[in-house]
GROMACS .gro file of C-alpha atoms in nm:
model
  461
    1MET     CA    1   1.850  -2.468   0.202
    2PRO     CA    2   1.675  -2.265  -0.050
    3SER     CA    3   1.608  -1.850  -0.042
    4HIS     CA    4   1.270  -1.922  -0.159
    5MET     CA    5   0.959  -2.032   0.072
    6PRO     CA    6   0.758  -2.307  -0.111
    7ARG     CA    7   0.523  -2.229  -0.404
    8PRO     CA    8   0.244  -2.429  -0.524
    9ARG     CA    9   0.332  -2.675  -0.892
   10GLY     CA   10   0.297  -2.596  -1.235
   11ASP     CA   11   0.456  -2.241  -1.098
   12GLY     CA   12   0.730  -2.295  -1.308
   13ARG     CA   13   0.610  -2.227  -1.658
   14LEU     CA   14   0.425  -1.920  -1.551
   15ALA     CA   15   0.727  -1.778  -1.407
   16GLU     CA   16   0.928  -1.819  -1.727
   17ARG     CA   17   0.635  -1.638  -1.938
   18LEU     CA   18   0.683  -1.384  -1.663
   19ALA     CA   19   1.040  -1.312  -1.672
   20LEU     CA   20   0.958  -1.267  -2.052
   21SER     CA   21   0.682  -1.028  -1.974
   22ALA     CA   22   0.973  -0.845  -1.745
   23ALA     CA   23   1.220  -0.879  -2.002
   24THR     CA   24   0.970  -0.728  -2.315
   25THR     CA   25   0.994  -0.324  -2.282
   26GLU     CA   26   0.813  -0.236  -2.576
   27GLY     CA   27   0.442  -0.343  -2.537
   28ALA     CA   28   0.223  -0.488  -2.873
   29HIS     CA   29  -0.024  -0.209  -2.800
   30LEU     CA   30   0.131   0.098  -2.651
   31ALA     CA   31   0.522   0.196  -2.687
   32THR     CA   32   0.636   0.345  -2.368
   33GLY     CA   33   0.746   0.615  -2.551
   34ASP     CA   34   0.415   0.726  -2.622
   35PHE     CA   35   0.274   0.691  -2.250
   36ARG     CA   36   0.288   1.002  -2.097
   37ASP     CA   37   0.094   1.191  -2.418
   38TRP     CA   38  -0.144   0.911  -2.420
   39LEU     CA   39  -0.188   0.921  -1.977
   40ALA     CA   40  -0.197   1.303  -2.069
   41GLU     CA   41  -0.456   1.242  -2.326
   42ARG     CA   42  -0.708   1.078  -2.041
   43GLY     CA   43  -0.601   1.314  -1.824
   44ARG     CA   44  -0.842   1.592  -2.107
   45ALA     CA   45  -1.016   1.370  -2.168
   46HIS     CA   46  -1.218   1.421  -1.841
   47GLU     CA   47  -1.257   1.686  -1.608
   48PHE     CA   48  -1.145   1.658  -1.270
   49GLN     CA   49  -1.116   1.854  -0.965
   50VAL     CA   50  -1.072   1.830  -0.568
   51GLU     CA   51  -1.182   2.143  -0.351
   52ARG     CA   52  -1.126   2.145  -0.009
   53ILE     CA   53  -1.372   2.199   0.223
   54PRO     CA   54  -1.521   2.237   0.585
   55PHE     CA   55  -1.692   1.943   0.765
   56ASP     CA   56  -2.059   2.118   0.696
   57ARG     CA   57  -2.007   2.084   0.328
   58LEU     CA   58  -2.003   1.699   0.320
   59ASP     CA   59  -2.319   1.608   0.160
   60GLY     CA   60  -2.375   1.308   0.338
   61TRP     CA   61  -2.162   1.293   0.525
   62SER     CA   62  -2.168   1.392   0.949
   63PHE     CA   63  -2.103   1.332   1.321
   64GLU     CA   64  -2.277   1.125   1.517
   65GLU     CA   65  -2.422   1.325   1.834
   66SER     CA   66  -2.369   1.015   2.055
   67THR     CA   67  -1.985   0.948   1.936
   68GLY     CA   68  -1.885   1.207   1.708
   69ASN     CA   69  -1.749   0.941   1.460
   70LEU     CA   70  -1.766   1.074   1.143
   71THR     CA   71  -2.004   0.813   0.953
   72HIS     CA   72  -2.240   0.811   0.587
   73ARG     CA   73  -2.616   0.859   0.614
   74SER     CA   74  -2.662   0.524   0.367
   75GLY     CA   75  -2.435   0.335   0.697
   76ARG     CA   76  -2.206   0.188   0.394
   77PHE     CA   77  -1.833   0.309   0.262
   78PHE     CA   78  -1.601   0.361   0.580
   79THR     CA   79  -1.630   0.591   0.883
   80VAL     CA   80  -1.373   0.745   1.136
   81GLU     CA   81  -1.327   0.639   1.442
   82GLY     CA   82  -1.119   0.704   1.721
   83LEU     CA   83  -0.874   0.448   1.826
   84HIS     CA   84  -0.680   0.360   2.170
   85VAL     CA   85  -0.380   0.169   2.095
   86THR     CA   86  -0.150   0.037   2.387
   87GLU     CA   87   0.150  -0.214   2.358
   88ARG     CA   88   0.368  -0.362   2.524
   89ASP     CA   89   0.699  -0.547   2.481
   90GLY     CA   90   0.890  -0.830   2.644
   91PRO     CA   91   0.878  -1.240   2.675
   92TYR     CA   92   0.612  -1.113   2.987
   93GLY     CA   93   0.510  -0.824   2.883
   94ASP     CA   94   0.738  -0.683   3.087
   95GLY     CA   95   0.921  -0.410   2.819
   96PRO     CA   96   0.883  -0.109   2.702
   97TYR     CA   97   0.517   0.019   2.765
   98ALA     CA   98   0.360   0.263   2.435
   99ASP     CA   99   0.048   0.432   2.469
  100TRP     CA  100  -0.205   0.649   2.242
  101TYR     CA  101  -0.474   0.729   2.109
  102GLN     CA  102  -0.619   0.826   1.710
  103PRO     CA  103  -0.841   0.861   1.466
  104ILE     CA  104  -0.879   0.536   1.239
  105ILE     CA  105  -1.129   0.487   0.907
  106LYS     CA  106  -1.292   0.147   0.976
  107GLN     CA  107  -1.395  -0.003   0.728
  108PRO     CA  108  -1.501  -0.382   0.713
  109GLU     CA  109  -1.605  -0.456   0.403
  110VAL     CA  110  -1.247  -0.677   0.162
  111GLY     CA  111  -1.233  -0.494  -0.194
  112ILE     CA  112  -1.146  -0.644  -0.484
  113LEU     CA  113  -0.790  -0.515  -0.642
  114GLY     CA  114  -0.746  -0.691  -0.952
  115ILE     CA  115  -0.478  -0.763  -1.276
  116LEU     CA  116  -0.619  -0.896  -1.580
  117VAL     CA  117  -0.344  -1.057  -1.791
  118LYS     CA  118  -0.372  -1.170  -2.147
  119GLU     CA  119  -0.112  -1.270  -2.393
  120PHE     CA  120  -0.023  -1.113  -2.734
  121ASP     CA  121   0.260  -1.195  -2.958
  122GLY     CA  122   0.369  -1.502  -2.698
  123VAL     CA  123   0.400  -1.213  -2.406
  124PRO     CA  124   0.210  -1.162  -2.149
  125HIS     CA  125   0.032  -0.814  -2.098
  126PHE     CA  126  -0.129  -0.636  -1.795
  127LEU     CA  127  -0.455  -0.483  -1.804
  128MET     CA  128  -0.460  -0.144  -1.659
  129GLN     CA  129  -0.691   0.165  -1.580
  130ALA     CA  130  -0.581   0.576  -1.572
  131LYS     CA  131  -0.798   0.596  -1.260
  132MET     CA  132  -0.774   0.939  -1.099
  133GLU     CA  133  -0.818   0.918  -0.708
  134PRO     CA  134  -0.922   1.272  -0.500
  135GLY     CA  135  -0.607   1.202  -0.321
  136ASN     CA  136  -0.352   1.167  -0.591
  137PRO     CA  137  -0.066   1.458  -0.600
  138ASN     CA  138  -0.086   1.445  -0.994
  139LEU     CA  139  -0.474   1.344  -0.931
  140LEU     CA  140  -0.393   1.070  -1.251
  141GLN     CA  141  -0.263   0.760  -1.215
  142LEU     CA  142  -0.224   0.396  -1.317
  143SER     CA  143  -0.466   0.146  -1.126
  144PRO     CA  144  -0.534  -0.231  -1.172
  145THR     CA  145  -0.811  -0.369  -1.406
  146VAL     CA  146  -1.038  -0.331  -1.123
  147GLN     CA  147  -0.995  -0.124  -0.757
  148ALA     CA  148  -1.364  -0.140  -0.596
  149THR     CA  149  -1.434  -0.183  -0.245
  150ARG     CA  150  -1.755  -0.438  -0.215
  151SER     CA  151  -1.991  -0.071  -0.189
  152ASN     CA  152  -1.848   0.072  -0.525
  153TYR     CA  153  -1.934  -0.332  -0.717
  154THR     CA  154  -2.249  -0.427  -0.605
  155GLN     CA  155  -2.324  -0.044  -0.663
  156ALA     CA  156  -2.403   0.104  -0.330
  157HIS     CA  157  -2.336   0.425  -0.487
  158ARG     CA  158  -2.606   0.396  -0.776
  159GLY     CA  159  -2.315   0.447  -0.989
  160ALA     CA  160  -2.228   0.272  -1.364
  161ALA     CA  161  -2.111  -0.095  -1.276
  162VAL     CA  162  -1.751  -0.129  -1.218
  163LYS     CA  163  -1.602  -0.245  -1.539
  164TYR     CA  164  -1.432  -0.582  -1.593
  165ILE     CA  165  -1.537  -0.662  -1.225
  166GLU     CA  166  -1.689  -1.034  -1.419
  167TYR     CA  167  -1.366  -1.149  -1.468
  168PHE     CA  168  -1.280  -1.117  -1.084
  169VAL     CA  169  -1.603  -1.226  -0.963
  170GLY     CA  170  -1.874  -1.586  -1.043
  171PRO     CA  171  -1.772  -1.846  -1.218
  172GLY     CA  172  -1.537  -1.901  -1.572
  173ARG     CA  173  -1.347  -1.591  -1.491
  174GLY     CA  174  -0.989  -1.736  -1.587
  175ARG     CA  175  -0.695  -1.887  -1.443
  176VAL     CA  176  -0.633  -1.716  -1.123
  177ILE     CA  177  -0.270  -1.629  -1.108
  178ALA     CA  178  -0.251  -1.494  -0.733
  179ASP     CA  179  -0.563  -1.426  -0.475
  180VAL     CA  180  -0.427  -1.301  -0.132
  181LEU     CA  181  -0.607  -1.138   0.148
  182GLN     CA  182  -0.359  -0.820   0.223
  183SER     CA  183  -0.427  -0.571   0.486
  184GLU     CA  184  -0.396  -0.169   0.422
  185HIS     CA  185  -0.215   0.072   0.646
  186GLY     CA  186  -0.253  -0.057   0.958
  187SER     CA  187  -0.125   0.314   1.036
  188TRP     CA  188  -0.484   0.414   0.897
  189PHE     CA  189  -0.698   0.126   0.883
  190PHE     CA  190  -0.879  -0.019   1.153
  191ARG     CA  191  -0.775  -0.375   1.073
  192LYS     CA  192  -0.857  -0.378   0.657
  193SER     CA  193  -0.853  -0.602   0.376
  194ASN     CA  194  -0.797  -0.647   0.002
  195ARG     CA  195  -0.795  -0.931  -0.197
  196ASN     CA  196  -0.515  -0.898  -0.438
  197MET     CA  197  -0.597  -1.053  -0.755
  198ILE     CA  198  -0.400  -1.115  -1.070
  199VAL     CA  199  -0.649  -1.353  -1.379
  200GLU     CA  200  -0.535  -1.397  -1.697
  201ALA     CA  201  -0.820  -1.421  -1.932
  202THR     CA  202  -0.970  -1.663  -2.178
  203GLY     CA  203  -1.106  -1.509  -2.530
  204ASP     CA  204  -1.096  -1.198  -2.600
  205VAL     CA  205  -1.062  -0.902  -2.342
  206PRO     CA  206  -1.252  -0.558  -2.496
  207LEU     CA  207  -1.019  -0.291  -2.456
  208LEU     CA  208  -1.201   0.029  -2.299
  209ASP     CA  209  -1.173   0.341  -2.277
  210ASP     CA  210  -0.964   0.483  -1.997
  211PHE     CA  211  -0.695   0.145  -1.990
  212CYS     CA  212  -0.437   0.000  -2.197
  213TRP     CA  213  -0.191  -0.326  -2.216
  214LEU     CA  214   0.099  -0.312  -2.034
  215THR     CA  215   0.422  -0.556  -2.034
  216LEU     CA  216   0.607  -0.572  -1.671
  217GLY     CA  217   0.890  -0.526  -1.845
  218GLN     CA  218   0.706  -0.126  -1.915
  219LEU     CA  219   0.584  -0.131  -1.573
  220GLY     CA  220   0.889  -0.154  -1.456
  221GLU     CA  221   1.040   0.117  -1.628
  222LEU     CA  222   0.714   0.290  -1.506
  223LEU     CA  223   0.760   0.174  -1.149
  224HIS     CA  224   1.088   0.433  -1.140
  225GLN     CA  225   0.882   0.733  -1.225
  226ASP     CA  226   0.695   0.950  -0.973
  227HIS     CA  227   0.360   0.941  -0.920
  228THR     CA  228   0.236   0.684  -1.191
  229VAL     CA  229   0.168   0.343  -1.093
  230ASN     CA  230  -0.069   0.391  -0.802
  231MET     CA  231  -0.026   0.197  -0.506
  232ASP     CA  232  -0.285  -0.051  -0.556
  233SER     CA  233  -0.105  -0.146  -0.861
  234ARG     CA  234   0.249  -0.207  -0.631
  235THR     CA  235   0.057  -0.435  -0.405
  236VAL     CA  236  -0.095  -0.632  -0.695
  237LEU     CA  237   0.239  -0.625  -0.856
  238SER     CA  238   0.409  -0.773  -0.548
  239CYS     CA  239   0.240  -1.074  -0.556
  240LEU     CA  240   0.326  -1.236  -0.854
  241PRO     CA  241   0.559  -1.486  -0.878
  242VAL     CA  242   0.915  -1.422  -0.944
  243PRO     CA  243   1.217  -1.674  -1.051
  244ASP     CA  244   1.405  -1.831  -0.793
  245PRO     CA  245   1.777  -1.723  -0.798
  246THR     CA  246   2.036  -1.996  -0.678
  247GLY     CA  247   2.248  -1.950  -0.369
  248LEU     CA  248   2.141  -1.981   0.013
  249ALA     CA  249   1.938  -1.687   0.259
  250LEU     CA  250   2.086  -1.587   0.555
  251LEU     CA  251   1.814  -1.719   0.747
  252PRO     CA  252   1.701  -2.003   0.614
  253ASP     CA  253   1.250  -2.033   0.568
  254THR     CA  254   1.167  -2.172   0.862
  255GLU     CA  255   1.452  -1.971   1.084
  256LEU     CA  256   1.204  -1.687   0.948
  257LEU     CA  257   0.890  -1.819   1.002
  258SER     CA  258   1.004  -1.899   1.331
  259TRP     CA  259   1.112  -1.529   1.408
  260ILE     CA  260   0.782  -1.335   1.296
  261THR     CA  261   0.605  -1.603   1.484
  262GLY     CA  262   0.846  -1.479   1.823
  263GLU     CA  263   0.809  -1.153   1.745
  264ARG     CA  264   0.443  -1.168   1.694
  265SER     CA  265   0.425  -1.325   2.046
  266ARG     CA  266   0.660  -1.112   2.209
  267HIS     CA  267   0.471  -0.828   2.147
  268ASP     CA  268   0.177  -0.715   2.382
  269VAL     CA  269  -0.120  -0.536   2.209
  270ARG     CA  270  -0.413  -0.405   2.221
  271ALA     CA  271  -0.630  -0.180   1.969
  272ASP     CA  272  -0.972  -0.024   2.119
  273ARG     CA  273  -1.245   0.195   1.900
  274VAL     CA  274  -1.376   0.468   2.073
  275PRO     CA  275  -1.553   0.784   2.026
  276LEU     CA  276  -1.412   1.041   1.799
  277ALA     CA  277  -1.501   1.317   2.032
  278GLY     CA  278  -1.302   1.411   2.256
  279LEU     CA  279  -1.033   1.209   2.154
  280PRO     CA  280  -0.719   1.275   2.400
  281GLY     CA  281  -0.456   1.485   2.144
  282TRP     CA  282  -0.710   1.557   1.948
  283ARG     CA  283  -0.866   1.887   1.819
  284ARG     CA  284  -1.200   1.926   1.575
  285HIS     CA  285  -1.211   2.288   1.406
  286GLU     CA  286  -1.438   2.368   1.095
  287THR     CA  287  -1.184   2.181   0.864
  288ALA     CA  288  -1.005   1.991   1.045
  289ILE     CA  289  -0.975   1.714   1.313
  290GLU     CA  290  -0.574   1.757   1.404
  291HIS     CA  291  -0.357   1.622   1.662
  292GLU     CA  292  -0.302   1.929   1.903
  293ASP     CA  293   0.121   1.937   1.845
  294GLY     CA  294   0.072   1.965   1.517
  295ARG     CA  295   0.247   1.581   1.403
  296TYR     CA  296   0.161   1.328   1.206
  297PHE     CA  297  -0.171   1.352   1.012
  298LYS     CA  298  -0.485   1.516   0.964
  299VAL     CA  299  -0.865   1.458   0.901
  300VAL     CA  300  -0.948   1.697   0.596
  301ALA     CA  301  -1.312   1.718   0.400
  302VAL     CA  302  -1.296   1.772  -0.016
  303ALA     CA  303  -1.565   1.799  -0.296
  304VAL     CA  304  -1.516   1.582  -0.634
  305ARG     CA  305  -1.563   1.600  -0.961
  306ALA     CA  306  -1.418   1.254  -1.176
  307GLY     CA  307  -1.616   1.273  -1.536
  308ASN     CA  308  -1.495   0.913  -1.565
  309ARG     CA  309  -1.574   0.733  -1.218
  310GLU     CA  310  -1.850   0.520  -1.187
  311VAL     CA  311  -2.074   0.836  -0.974
  312THR     CA  312  -1.883   1.170  -1.105
  313GLY     CA  313  -1.924   1.386  -0.803
  314TRP     CA  314  -1.918   1.298  -0.432
  315THR     CA  315  -1.770   1.490  -0.087
  316GLN     CA  316  -1.535   1.283   0.118
  317PRO     CA  317  -1.313   1.263   0.426
  318LEU     CA  318  -0.978   1.173   0.333
  319PHE     CA  319  -0.673   1.154   0.591
  320GLU     CA  320  -0.319   1.404   0.496
  321PRO     CA  321   0.013   1.365   0.632
  322VAL     CA  322   0.122   1.674   0.782
  323ALA     CA  323   0.488   1.620   0.568
  324PRO     CA  324   0.623   1.373   0.262
  325GLY     CA  325   0.769   1.033   0.502
  326VAL     CA  326   1.023   0.829   0.373
  327THR     CA  327   1.008   0.430   0.328
  328ALA     CA  328   1.335   0.230   0.287
  329PHE     CA  329   1.506  -0.143   0.244
  330LEU     CA  330   1.855  -0.132   0.351
  331VAL     CA  331   2.024  -0.351   0.135
  332ARG     CA  332   2.347  -0.580   0.128
  333GLU     CA  333   2.485  -0.917   0.029
  334PHE     CA  334   2.579  -1.195   0.178
  335GLY     CA  335   2.733  -1.484  -0.014
  336GLY     CA  336   2.673  -1.301  -0.315
  337ILE     CA  337   2.285  -1.338  -0.292
  338PRO     CA  338   2.044  -0.956  -0.164
  339HIS     CA  339   1.900  -0.951   0.082
  340VAL     CA  340   1.719  -0.634   0.210
  341LEU     CA  341   1.671  -0.545   0.660
  342VAL     CA  342   1.308  -0.605   0.715
  343HIS     CA  343   1.132  -0.488   1.030
  344ALA     CA  344   0.802  -0.639   1.223
  345ARG     CA  345   0.659  -0.308   1.244
  346VAL     CA  346   0.365  -0.264   1.519
  347GLU     CA  347   0.092  -0.086   1.379
  348GLY     CA  348  -0.253  -0.031   1.558
  349GLY     CA  349  -0.493  -0.119   1.272
  350PHE     CA  350  -0.347  -0.445   1.208
  351LEU     CA  351  -0.455  -0.841   1.208
  352ASP     CA  352  -0.257  -1.015   1.372
  353THR     CA  353  -0.043  -0.750   1.565
  354VAL     CA  354   0.297  -0.713   1.344
  355GLU     CA  355   0.349  -0.775   1.005
  356LEU     CA  356   0.693  -0.720   0.824
  357GLY     CA  357   0.785  -0.376   0.703
  358PRO     CA  358   1.064  -0.177   0.501
  359THR     CA  359   1.404  -0.104   0.694
  360VAL     CA  360   1.222   0.309   0.773
  361GLN     CA  361   0.916   0.424   0.746
  362TYR     CA  362   0.847   0.702   0.905
  363THR     CA  363   0.812   1.091   0.869
  364PRO     CA  364   1.050   1.268   0.951
  365GLU     CA  365   0.928   1.525   1.062
  366ASN     CA  366   0.778   1.401   1.349
  367TYR     CA  367   1.094   1.300   1.462
  368ALA     CA  368   1.277   1.646   1.431
  369HIS     CA  369   1.234   1.758   1.744
  370LEU     CA  370   1.413   1.498   1.900
  371PRO     CA  371   1.774   1.420   2.042
  372GLU     CA  372   1.994   1.175   1.818
  373LYS     CA  373   1.948   0.881   2.040
  374GLU     CA  374   1.579   0.918   2.059
  375ARG     CA  375   1.544   0.921   1.671
  376PRO     CA  376   1.423   0.623   1.480
  377LEU     CA  377   1.664   0.361   1.411
  378PHE     CA  378   1.824   0.378   1.039
  379LEU     CA  379   1.667   0.653   0.973
  380ASP     CA  380   1.987   0.914   0.992
  381THR     CA  381   2.121   0.627   0.799
  382VAL     CA  382   1.900   0.638   0.507
  383LEU     CA  383   1.828   1.023   0.498
  384GLY     CA  384   2.203   1.070   0.456
  385ALA     CA  385   2.239   0.798   0.255
  386GLY     CA  386   2.495   0.960  -0.124
  387PRO     CA  387   2.366   0.876  -0.505
  388ASP     CA  388   2.577   0.677  -0.536
  389ARG     CA  389   2.440   0.404  -0.209
  390ILE     CA  390   2.136   0.473  -0.359
  391ARG     CA  391   1.988   0.145  -0.592
  392TYR     CA  392   1.639   0.295  -0.657
  393GLY     CA  393   1.424   0.606  -0.547
  394ALA     CA  394   1.163   0.725  -0.648
  395LEU     CA  395   0.803   0.937  -0.539
  396HIS     CA  396   0.459   0.705  -0.479
  397SER     CA  397   0.167   0.815  -0.367
  398GLU     CA  398  -0.059   0.595  -0.124
  399GLU     CA  399  -0.412   0.542  -0.196
  400GLY     CA  400  -0.515   0.827  -0.328
  401GLY     CA  401  -0.904   0.794  -0.252
  402ARG     CA  402  -0.882   0.779   0.143
  403PHE     CA  403  -0.575   0.966   0.180
  404LEU     CA  404  -0.486   1.317   0.063
  405ASN     CA  405  -0.133   1.407  -0.064
  406ALA     CA  406   0.014   1.139   0.169
  407VAL     CA  407   0.411   1.088  -0.046
  408SER     CA  408   0.652   0.850   0.064
  409ARG     CA  409   1.022   0.907  -0.076
  410CYS     CA  410   1.049   0.531  -0.168
  411LEU     CA  411   1.483   0.392  -0.158
  412LEU     CA  412   1.683   0.073  -0.165
  413VAL     CA  413   2.003   0.225  -0.012
  414ASP     CA  414   2.369   0.004  -0.021
  415ALA     CA  415   2.463  -0.017   0.373
  416THR     CA  416   2.782  -0.151   0.538
  417GLU     CA  417   2.813  -0.339   0.845
  418ALA     CA  418   2.886  -0.080   1.077
  419GLU     CA  419   2.564   0.140   0.933
  420ALA     CA  420   2.338  -0.207   0.982
  421PRO     CA  421   2.552  -0.503   1.087
  422LEU     CA  422   2.539  -0.878   0.971
  423ASP     CA  423   2.306  -0.988   1.377
  424PRO     CA  424   2.126  -0.692   1.391
  425PRO     CA  425   1.872  -0.522   1.662
  426PRO     CA  426   1.591  -0.663   1.808
  427GLY     CA  427   1.296  -0.634   1.559
  428TYR     CA  428   1.497  -0.687   1.319
  429ALA     CA  429   1.565  -0.944   1.067
  430TRP     CA  430   1.803  -1.009   0.736
  431ALA     CA  431   1.558  -1.151   0.402
  432THR     CA  432   1.556  -1.212   0.032
  433PRO     CA  433   1.357  -1.019  -0.214
  434ALA     CA  434   1.262  -1.409  -0.317
  435GLN     CA  435   1.132  -1.515   0.032
  436LEU     CA  436   0.939  -1.162   0.050
  437SER     CA  437   0.809  -1.269  -0.258
  438GLY     CA  438   0.694  -1.601  -0.059
  439LEU     CA  439   0.552  -1.430   0.186
  440VAL     CA  440   0.397  -1.233   0.016
  441ARG     CA  441   0.156  -1.489  -0.158
  442HIS     CA  442   0.007  -1.553   0.192
  443GLY     CA  443  -0.209  -1.262   0.396
  444HIS     CA  444  -0.112  -1.060   0.638
  445TYR     CA  445   0.249  -1.086   0.599
  446LEU     CA  446   0.429  -0.815   0.457
  447ASN     CA  447   0.278  -0.456   0.475
  448VAL     CA  448   0.159  -0.293   0.255
  449GLN     CA  449   0.489  -0.028   0.253
  450ALA     CA  450   0.709  -0.313   0.193
  451ARG     CA  451   0.474  -0.490  -0.051
  452THR     CA  452   0.589  -0.147  -0.293
  453LEU     CA  453   0.908  -0.211  -0.184
  454LEU     CA  454   0.916  -0.538  -0.265
  455ALA     CA  455   0.678  -0.435  -0.651
  456CYS     CA  456   0.991  -0.136  -0.663
  457LEU     CA  457   1.273  -0.413  -0.610
  458ASN     CA  458   1.150  -0.648  -0.787
  459ALA     CA  459   1.146  -0.416  -1.116
  460SER     CA  460   1.483  -0.277  -1.032
  461ALA     CA  461   1.578  -0.644  -1.064
   0.00000   0.00000   0.00000
């Protein structure tokens, strides 16, 4: 059976055009060697400043008296609440049992993450934005053409209109290449989805300040650079159709889908929103909400100045991990076809119990105190991999509008049979990149970390 999921008719020519864009490493508008200077110039063109502040300096945000939830006075944007998660594995709910509490972001509105595409000299180029996000380690990164919540593009913040939004909403927006609802971080958001869109424009498109046209080949090179292509761009790029390789997948498509369904069925997960006040295991003081053991993450507050945003100054809460993470796929070849080891992950904020994640998706510091037998599967294999086994490696940060210094080392690591067997442990399966590209054309199959690695995998190919 072919190694890909079924694709819409008519994608063949599109895939060829995208392959041409991927093979073109010098764009018609901006040379790759000039990109760093361009990004630095955009940084100098605006004022950017982020300051940590105590909670009592938040403007418009407050802790509710009845629940302790952190809310905005407008009732819009998002809230920080408590979550109580219980999980039991096994076909009859008779397996291992887990129970935990945590803060969670509740943001019910669906945002738009959209990239506009246009041909120049016969080669598709992608319109990217130099966007400041307060949580980014280097503040300015490449974002999609449009990266906006509903509150943003309906101007609930009373700021300027979102640029290029007309290409993604309303009639006559152009040819839709991809349009799918994808999850955000299930560990930090409660059932949050964003609309991931790629639209090919018809007619002229004005080039505004802070925007640039880049080929897929240029974006592929930039994905190898630390903290350059932001999370929202990576997840949208993962939704692109890719050329089909020849060869067979280890698991035929139907069996892979059946395995995913089985994983979703065998996990009995209950996630209940609860008051943030008095959340077991967590404590609040003037500048943070943090776990009593000092692990996982904190909720903090910042004041922001950003001259090129729809609103140029504001305050807000952010989630801050306690240490850098590691996100990795183990890679092996079967029948000459690369396969990656996916993990059916349970996260409290998922809409449908389980989504496919990387082989490893952990913050190592959270497990440093555990004996070797209790550490997460495959974590030490990834941490111990030498440079000769790393196919891809870069530091990428998560969504800087909600997370502060949330950095992971993203890796593709070659593995042996002893390290990652042909018959993997329960909860893991081998899949080809083409199969993942087929799945990501549908919502809620791959988590955001797996989508980042898929974008990096396609860029490396």
